[in-house]
Short mmCIF file of C-alpha atoms and ligand atoms in Angstrom, two decimals:
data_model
loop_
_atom_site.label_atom_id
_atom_site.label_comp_id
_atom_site.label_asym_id
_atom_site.label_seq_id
_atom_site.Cartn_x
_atom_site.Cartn_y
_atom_site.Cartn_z
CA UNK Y 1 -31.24 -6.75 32.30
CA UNK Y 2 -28.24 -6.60 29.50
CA UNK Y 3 -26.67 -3.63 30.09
CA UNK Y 4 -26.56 -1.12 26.68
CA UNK Y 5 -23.55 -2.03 24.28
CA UNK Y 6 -22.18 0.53 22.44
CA UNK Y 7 -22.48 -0.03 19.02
CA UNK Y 8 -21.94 3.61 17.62
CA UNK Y 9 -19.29 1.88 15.44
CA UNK Y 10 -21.51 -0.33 13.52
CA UNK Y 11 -23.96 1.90 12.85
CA UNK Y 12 -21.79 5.34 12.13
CA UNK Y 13 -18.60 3.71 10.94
CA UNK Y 14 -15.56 5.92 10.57
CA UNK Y 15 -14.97 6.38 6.84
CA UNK Y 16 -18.61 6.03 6.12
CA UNK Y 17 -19.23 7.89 2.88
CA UNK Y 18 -15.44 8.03 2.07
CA UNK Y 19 -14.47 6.54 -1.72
CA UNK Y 20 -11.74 5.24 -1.04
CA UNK Y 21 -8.92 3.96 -4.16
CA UNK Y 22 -6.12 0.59 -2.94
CA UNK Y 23 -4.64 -0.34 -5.91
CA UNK Y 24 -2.70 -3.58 -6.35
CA UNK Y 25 -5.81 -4.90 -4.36
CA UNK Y 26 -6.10 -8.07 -5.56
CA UNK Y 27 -3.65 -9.85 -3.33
CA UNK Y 28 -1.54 -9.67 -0.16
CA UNK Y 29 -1.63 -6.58 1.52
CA UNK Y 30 -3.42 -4.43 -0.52
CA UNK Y 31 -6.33 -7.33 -0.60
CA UNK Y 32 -6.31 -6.87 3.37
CA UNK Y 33 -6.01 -2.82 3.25
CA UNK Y 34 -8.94 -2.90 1.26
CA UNK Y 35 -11.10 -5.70 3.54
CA UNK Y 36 -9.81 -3.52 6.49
CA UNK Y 37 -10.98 -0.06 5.36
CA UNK Y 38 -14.59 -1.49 4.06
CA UNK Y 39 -14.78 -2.30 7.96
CA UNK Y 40 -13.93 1.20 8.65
CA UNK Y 41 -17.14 1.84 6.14
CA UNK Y 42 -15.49 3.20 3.27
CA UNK Y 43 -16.49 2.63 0.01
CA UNK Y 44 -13.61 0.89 -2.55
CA UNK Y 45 -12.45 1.24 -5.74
CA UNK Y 46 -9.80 -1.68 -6.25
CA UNK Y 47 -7.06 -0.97 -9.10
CA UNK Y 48 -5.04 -4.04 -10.61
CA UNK Y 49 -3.73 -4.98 -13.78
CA UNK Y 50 -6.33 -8.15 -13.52
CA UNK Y 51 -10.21 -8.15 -13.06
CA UNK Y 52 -10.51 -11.88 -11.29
CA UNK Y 53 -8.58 -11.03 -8.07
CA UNK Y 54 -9.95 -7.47 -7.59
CA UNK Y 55 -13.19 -9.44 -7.98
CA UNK Y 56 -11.96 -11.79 -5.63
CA UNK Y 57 -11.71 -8.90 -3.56
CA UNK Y 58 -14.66 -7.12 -3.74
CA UNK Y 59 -16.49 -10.18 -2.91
CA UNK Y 60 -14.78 -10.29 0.49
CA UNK Y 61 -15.93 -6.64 1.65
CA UNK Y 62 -18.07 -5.80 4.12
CA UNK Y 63 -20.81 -3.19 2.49
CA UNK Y 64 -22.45 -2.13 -0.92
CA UNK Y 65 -21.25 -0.14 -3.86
CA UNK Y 66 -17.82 -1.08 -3.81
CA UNK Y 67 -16.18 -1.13 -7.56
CA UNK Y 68 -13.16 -2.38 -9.39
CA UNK Y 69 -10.88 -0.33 -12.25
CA UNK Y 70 -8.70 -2.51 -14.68
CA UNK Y 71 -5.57 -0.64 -15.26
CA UNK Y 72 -1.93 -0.40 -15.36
CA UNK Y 73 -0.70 2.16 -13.08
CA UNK Y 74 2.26 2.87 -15.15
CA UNK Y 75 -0.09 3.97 -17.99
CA UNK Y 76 -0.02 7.86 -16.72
CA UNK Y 77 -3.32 8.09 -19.11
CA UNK Y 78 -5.13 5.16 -18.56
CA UNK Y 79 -4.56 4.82 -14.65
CA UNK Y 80 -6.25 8.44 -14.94
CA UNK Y 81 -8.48 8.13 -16.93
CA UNK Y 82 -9.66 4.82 -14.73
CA UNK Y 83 -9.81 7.07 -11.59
CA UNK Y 84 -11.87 9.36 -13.42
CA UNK Y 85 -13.99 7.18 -14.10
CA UNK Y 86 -14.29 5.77 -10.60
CA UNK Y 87 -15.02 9.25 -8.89
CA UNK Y 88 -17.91 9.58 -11.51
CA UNK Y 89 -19.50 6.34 -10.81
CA UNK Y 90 -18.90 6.41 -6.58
CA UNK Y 91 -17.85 10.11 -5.65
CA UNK Y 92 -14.70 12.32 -5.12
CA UNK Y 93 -11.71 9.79 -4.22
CA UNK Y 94 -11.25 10.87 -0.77
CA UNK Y 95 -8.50 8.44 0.16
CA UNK Y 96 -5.70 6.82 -2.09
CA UNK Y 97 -3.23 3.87 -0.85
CA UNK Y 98 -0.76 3.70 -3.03
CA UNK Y 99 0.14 -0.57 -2.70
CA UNK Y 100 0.41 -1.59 -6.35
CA UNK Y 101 4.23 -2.80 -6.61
CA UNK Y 102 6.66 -5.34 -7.30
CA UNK Y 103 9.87 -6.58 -6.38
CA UNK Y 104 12.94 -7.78 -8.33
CA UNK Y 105 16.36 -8.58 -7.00
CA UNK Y 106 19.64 -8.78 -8.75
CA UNK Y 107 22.98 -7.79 -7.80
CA UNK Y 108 23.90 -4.03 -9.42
CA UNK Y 109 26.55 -5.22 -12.21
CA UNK Y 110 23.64 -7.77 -13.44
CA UNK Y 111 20.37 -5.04 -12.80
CA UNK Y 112 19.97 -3.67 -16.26
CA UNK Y 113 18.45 -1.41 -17.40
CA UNK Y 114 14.46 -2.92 -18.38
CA UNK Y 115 14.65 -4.47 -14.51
CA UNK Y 116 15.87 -0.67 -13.01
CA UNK Y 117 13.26 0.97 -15.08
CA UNK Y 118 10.75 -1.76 -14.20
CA UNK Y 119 11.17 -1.25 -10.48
CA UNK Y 120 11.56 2.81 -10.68
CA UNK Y 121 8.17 2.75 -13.10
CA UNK Y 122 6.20 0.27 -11.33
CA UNK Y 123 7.34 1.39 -7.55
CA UNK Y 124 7.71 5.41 -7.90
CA UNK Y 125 6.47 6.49 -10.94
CA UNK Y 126 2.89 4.31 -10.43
CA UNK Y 127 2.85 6.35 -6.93
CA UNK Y 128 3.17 9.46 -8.77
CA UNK Y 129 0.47 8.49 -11.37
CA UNK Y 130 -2.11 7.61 -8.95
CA UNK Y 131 -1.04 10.52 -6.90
CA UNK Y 132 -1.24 13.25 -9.59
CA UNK Y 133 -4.61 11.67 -10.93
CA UNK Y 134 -6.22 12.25 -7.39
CA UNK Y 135 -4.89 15.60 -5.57
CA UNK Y 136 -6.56 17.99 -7.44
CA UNK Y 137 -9.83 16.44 -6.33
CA UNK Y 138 -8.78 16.11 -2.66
CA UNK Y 139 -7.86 19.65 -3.08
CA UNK Y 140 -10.79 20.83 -4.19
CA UNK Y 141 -12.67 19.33 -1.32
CA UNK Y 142 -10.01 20.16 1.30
CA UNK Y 143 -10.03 16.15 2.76
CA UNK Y 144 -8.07 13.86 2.03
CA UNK Y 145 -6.03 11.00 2.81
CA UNK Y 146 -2.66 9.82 0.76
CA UNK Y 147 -0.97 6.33 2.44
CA UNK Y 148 2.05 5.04 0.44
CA UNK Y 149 3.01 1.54 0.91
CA UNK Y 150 6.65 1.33 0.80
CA UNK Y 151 9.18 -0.81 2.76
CA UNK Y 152 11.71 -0.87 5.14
CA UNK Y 153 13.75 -0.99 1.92
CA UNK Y 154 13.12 2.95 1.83
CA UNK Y 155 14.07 3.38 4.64
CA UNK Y 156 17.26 1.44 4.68
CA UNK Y 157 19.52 -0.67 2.17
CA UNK Y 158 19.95 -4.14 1.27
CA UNK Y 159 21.80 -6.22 -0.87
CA UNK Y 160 21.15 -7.24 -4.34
CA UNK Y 161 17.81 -5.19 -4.32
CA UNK Y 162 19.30 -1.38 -5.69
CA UNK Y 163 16.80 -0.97 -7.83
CA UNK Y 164 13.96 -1.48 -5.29
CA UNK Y 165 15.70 0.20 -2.49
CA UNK Y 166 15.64 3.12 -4.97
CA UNK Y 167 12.44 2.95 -6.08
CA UNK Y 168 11.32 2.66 -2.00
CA UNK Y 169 13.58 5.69 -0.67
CA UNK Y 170 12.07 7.72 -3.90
CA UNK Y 171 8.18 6.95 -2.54
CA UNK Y 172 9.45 8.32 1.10
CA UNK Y 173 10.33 11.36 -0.82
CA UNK Y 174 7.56 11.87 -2.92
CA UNK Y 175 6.38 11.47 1.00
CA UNK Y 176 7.57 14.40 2.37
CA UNK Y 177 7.52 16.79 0.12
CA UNK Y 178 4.00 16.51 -0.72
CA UNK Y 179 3.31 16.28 2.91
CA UNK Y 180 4.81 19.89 3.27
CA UNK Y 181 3.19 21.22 0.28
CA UNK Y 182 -0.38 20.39 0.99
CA UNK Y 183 0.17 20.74 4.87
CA UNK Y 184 -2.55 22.94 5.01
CA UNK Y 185 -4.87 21.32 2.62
CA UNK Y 186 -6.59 19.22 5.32
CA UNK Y 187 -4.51 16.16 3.27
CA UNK Y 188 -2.50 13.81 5.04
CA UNK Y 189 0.21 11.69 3.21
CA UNK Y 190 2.72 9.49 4.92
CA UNK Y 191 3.67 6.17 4.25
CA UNK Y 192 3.71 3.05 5.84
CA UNK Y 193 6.85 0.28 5.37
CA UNK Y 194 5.99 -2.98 5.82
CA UNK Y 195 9.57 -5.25 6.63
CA UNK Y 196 8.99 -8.89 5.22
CA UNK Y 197 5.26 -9.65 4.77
CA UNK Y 198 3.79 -13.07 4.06
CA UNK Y 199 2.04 -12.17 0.58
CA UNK Y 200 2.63 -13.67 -3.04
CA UNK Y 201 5.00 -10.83 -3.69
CA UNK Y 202 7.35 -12.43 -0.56
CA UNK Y 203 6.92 -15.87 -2.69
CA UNK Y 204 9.05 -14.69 -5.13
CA UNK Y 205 11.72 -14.00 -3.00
CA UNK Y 206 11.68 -17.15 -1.30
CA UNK Y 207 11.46 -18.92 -5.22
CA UNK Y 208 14.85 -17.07 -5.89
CA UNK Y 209 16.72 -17.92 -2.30
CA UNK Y 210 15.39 -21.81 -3.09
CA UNK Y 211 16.52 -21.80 -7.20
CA UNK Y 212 19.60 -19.88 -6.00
CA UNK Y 213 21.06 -21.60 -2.44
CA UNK Y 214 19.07 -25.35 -3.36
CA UNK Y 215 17.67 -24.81 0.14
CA UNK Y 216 13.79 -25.40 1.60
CA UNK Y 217 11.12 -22.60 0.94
CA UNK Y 218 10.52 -23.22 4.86
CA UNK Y 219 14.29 -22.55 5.22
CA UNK Y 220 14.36 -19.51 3.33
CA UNK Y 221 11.06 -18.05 4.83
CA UNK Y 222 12.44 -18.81 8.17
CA UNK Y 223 15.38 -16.79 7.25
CA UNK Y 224 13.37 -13.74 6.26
CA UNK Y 225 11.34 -13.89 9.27
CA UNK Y 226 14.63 -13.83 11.78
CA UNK Y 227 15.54 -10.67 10.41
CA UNK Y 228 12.42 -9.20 12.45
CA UNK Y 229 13.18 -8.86 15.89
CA UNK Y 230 10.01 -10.60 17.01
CA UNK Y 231 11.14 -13.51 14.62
CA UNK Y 232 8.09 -13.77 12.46
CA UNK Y 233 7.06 -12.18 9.40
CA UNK Y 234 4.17 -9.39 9.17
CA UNK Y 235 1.07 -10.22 7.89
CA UNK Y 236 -1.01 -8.42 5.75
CA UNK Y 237 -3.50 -7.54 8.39
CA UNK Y 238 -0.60 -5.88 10.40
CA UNK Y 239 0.47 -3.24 7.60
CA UNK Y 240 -3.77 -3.07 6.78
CA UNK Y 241 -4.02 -1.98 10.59
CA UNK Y 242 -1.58 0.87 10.48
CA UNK Y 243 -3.19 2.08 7.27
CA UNK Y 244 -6.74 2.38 8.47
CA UNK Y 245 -5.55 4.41 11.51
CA UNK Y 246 -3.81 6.67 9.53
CA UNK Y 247 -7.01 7.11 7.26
CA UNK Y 248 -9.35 7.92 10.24
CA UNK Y 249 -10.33 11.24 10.70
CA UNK Y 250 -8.80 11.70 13.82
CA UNK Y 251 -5.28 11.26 12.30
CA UNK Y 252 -4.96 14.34 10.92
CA UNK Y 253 -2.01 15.62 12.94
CA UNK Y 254 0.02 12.32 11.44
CA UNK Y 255 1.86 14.05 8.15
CA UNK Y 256 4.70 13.07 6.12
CA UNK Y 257 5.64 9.91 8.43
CA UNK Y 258 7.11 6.83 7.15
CA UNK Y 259 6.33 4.48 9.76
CA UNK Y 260 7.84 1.04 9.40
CA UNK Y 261 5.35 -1.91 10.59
CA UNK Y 262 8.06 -4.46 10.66
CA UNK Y 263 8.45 -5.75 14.41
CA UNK Y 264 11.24 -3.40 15.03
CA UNK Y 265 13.67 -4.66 12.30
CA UNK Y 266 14.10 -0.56 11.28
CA UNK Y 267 13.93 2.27 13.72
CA UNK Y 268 12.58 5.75 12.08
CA UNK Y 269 14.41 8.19 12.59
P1 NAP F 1 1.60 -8.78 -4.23
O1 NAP F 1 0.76 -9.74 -3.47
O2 NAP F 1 2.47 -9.24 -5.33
O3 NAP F 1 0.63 -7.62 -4.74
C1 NAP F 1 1.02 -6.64 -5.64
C2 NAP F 1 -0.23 -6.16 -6.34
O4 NAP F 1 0.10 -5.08 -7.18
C3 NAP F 1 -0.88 -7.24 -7.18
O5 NAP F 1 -2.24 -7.35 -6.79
C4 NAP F 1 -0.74 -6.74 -8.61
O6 NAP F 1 -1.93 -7.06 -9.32
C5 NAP F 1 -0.59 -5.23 -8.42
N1 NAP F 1 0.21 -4.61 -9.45
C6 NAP F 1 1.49 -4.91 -9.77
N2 NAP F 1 1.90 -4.15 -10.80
C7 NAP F 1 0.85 -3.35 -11.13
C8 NAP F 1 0.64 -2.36 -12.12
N3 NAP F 1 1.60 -2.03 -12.99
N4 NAP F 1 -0.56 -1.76 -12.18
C9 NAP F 1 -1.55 -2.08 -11.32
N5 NAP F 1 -1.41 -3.01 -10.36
C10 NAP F 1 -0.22 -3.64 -10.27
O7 NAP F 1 2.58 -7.98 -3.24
P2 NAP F 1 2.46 -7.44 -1.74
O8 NAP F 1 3.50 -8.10 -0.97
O9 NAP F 1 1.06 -7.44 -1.27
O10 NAP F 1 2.97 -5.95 -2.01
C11 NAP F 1 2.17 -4.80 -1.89
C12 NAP F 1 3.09 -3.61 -1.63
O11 NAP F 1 3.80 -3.82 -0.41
C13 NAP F 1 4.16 -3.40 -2.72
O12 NAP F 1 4.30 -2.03 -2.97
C14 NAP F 1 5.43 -3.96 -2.07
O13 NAP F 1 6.59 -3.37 -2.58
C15 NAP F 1 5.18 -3.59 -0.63
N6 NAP F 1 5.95 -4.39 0.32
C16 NAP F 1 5.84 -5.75 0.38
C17 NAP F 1 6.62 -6.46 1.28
C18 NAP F 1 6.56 -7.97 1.38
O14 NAP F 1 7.46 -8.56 2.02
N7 NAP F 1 5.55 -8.63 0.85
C19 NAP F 1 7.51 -5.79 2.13
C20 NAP F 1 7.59 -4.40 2.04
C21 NAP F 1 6.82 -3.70 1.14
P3 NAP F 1 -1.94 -7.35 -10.91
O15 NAP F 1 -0.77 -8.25 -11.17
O16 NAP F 1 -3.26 -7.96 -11.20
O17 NAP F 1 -1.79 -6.00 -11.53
#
């Protein structure tokens, strides 16, 4: 006789019934955030500038009803207006990760201005956007969960990336001092930093340490990936891990953290 399996998972999954918002989820890590909390049972909306990935994307999830929203989060309006419109078609938003971003490196006397405000509107302010457009409705329900994705670059400095670095350190306070102001909401909002992450987004940087040094992309990725401790870069599904954790409902005592997932390159403190 087999003996009994417990499949209370399957059948009752976590975040069932939670609409859930990952924007930039059309590639890299938010494509694997999203993938990982459809396996928790959530159900998406994915937010990107471009309709094929996030298609792409929704394609790939386990489970029905899942949607995508075509907009810019920069666009304070629009990025609201597309929520809106999401949490009519597939209920309250319940849980928002924050992943749309982008970086640009330069060294400060050459960052200026349209690549500072770039970083600053695309990095911080988008956070803010999304953040504002959802809250009240989290608040209203008292549930909810807010994951920012920003980087060991908030956390600590590097060269010839200011304007990110800013940009990051601003999301880790946006962190904390929503975490203390809806501490007794039954919201939860800490972010997650990710050190170097094998995504499109860490193509770039390679691109630039290849155009600017004339050595190998495998040279310059295996550069990035020594400056993790286990000598290897994350991958998506590492950071995707961490955030579906922190979205289950028996996080809730988890609040305000910025919790690096980058193989012990940066210590919290
Ligand atoms: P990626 O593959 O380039 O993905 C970024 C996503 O954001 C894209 O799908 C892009 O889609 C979307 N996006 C960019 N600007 C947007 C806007 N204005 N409005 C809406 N969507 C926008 O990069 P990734 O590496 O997965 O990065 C995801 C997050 O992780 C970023 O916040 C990044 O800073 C952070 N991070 C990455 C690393 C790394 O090494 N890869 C390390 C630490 C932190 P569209 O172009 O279609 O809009």
């Amino acid at each position: 006789m087999n003996a009994p399996t417990d499949n209370s998972r399957e059948t009752h999954p976590p975040l069932a019934g939670r609409h859930a918002v990952v924007t930039g989820a059309g590639s890299g890590i938010g494509e694997a955030i999203a993938i990982e909390l459809a396996r928790l049972g959530a159900t998406l909306t994915l937010v990107g500038r471009r309709a094929e990935p996030l298609n792409a994307t929704r394609d790939k999830l386990a489970g029905q009803g899942h949607g995508i929203a075509v907009a810019d989060i920069t666009d304070h309006a629009a990025i609201g207006a597309a929520l809106a419109e999401a949490a009519a078609a597939r209920g309250a938003i319940a849980i928002l990760i924050n992943n749309a971003g982008a970086a640009k490196s330069a060294p400060l006397a050459k960052t200026e201005p349209a690549l500072w405000n770039e970083m600053l509107t695309v990095n911080l302010t988008g956070t803010y956007n999304c953040t504002h457009a959802v809250l009240p409705g989290m608040q209203a329900t008292r549930w909810g969960r807010i994951v920012n994705i920003a980087s060991t670059a908030g956390l600590v400095g590097y060269a010839y990336v200011s304007a990110y670095c800013a940009a990051k350190h601003g999301v880790i306070g946006l962190t904390r001092a929503l975490a203390l102001e809806v501490a007794k909401q039954g919201i939860t909002v800490n972010a997650v930093c990710p050190g170097y992450t094998d995504t499109p987004l860490l193509g770039g940087a390679v691109d630039n340490i290849v155009a600017k040094t004339g050595r190998s992309s495998d040279d310059a990725k295996t550069t990035l990936a020594a400056s993790n401790p286990q000598g290897r870069l994350v991958q998506p599904e590492d950071v995707a891990r961490t955030v579906g954790w922190l979205c289950l409902p028996g996080s809730d005592a988890i609040h305000g953290q910025s919790i690096p997932v980058a193989g012990g390159e940066v210590m919290a403190g």
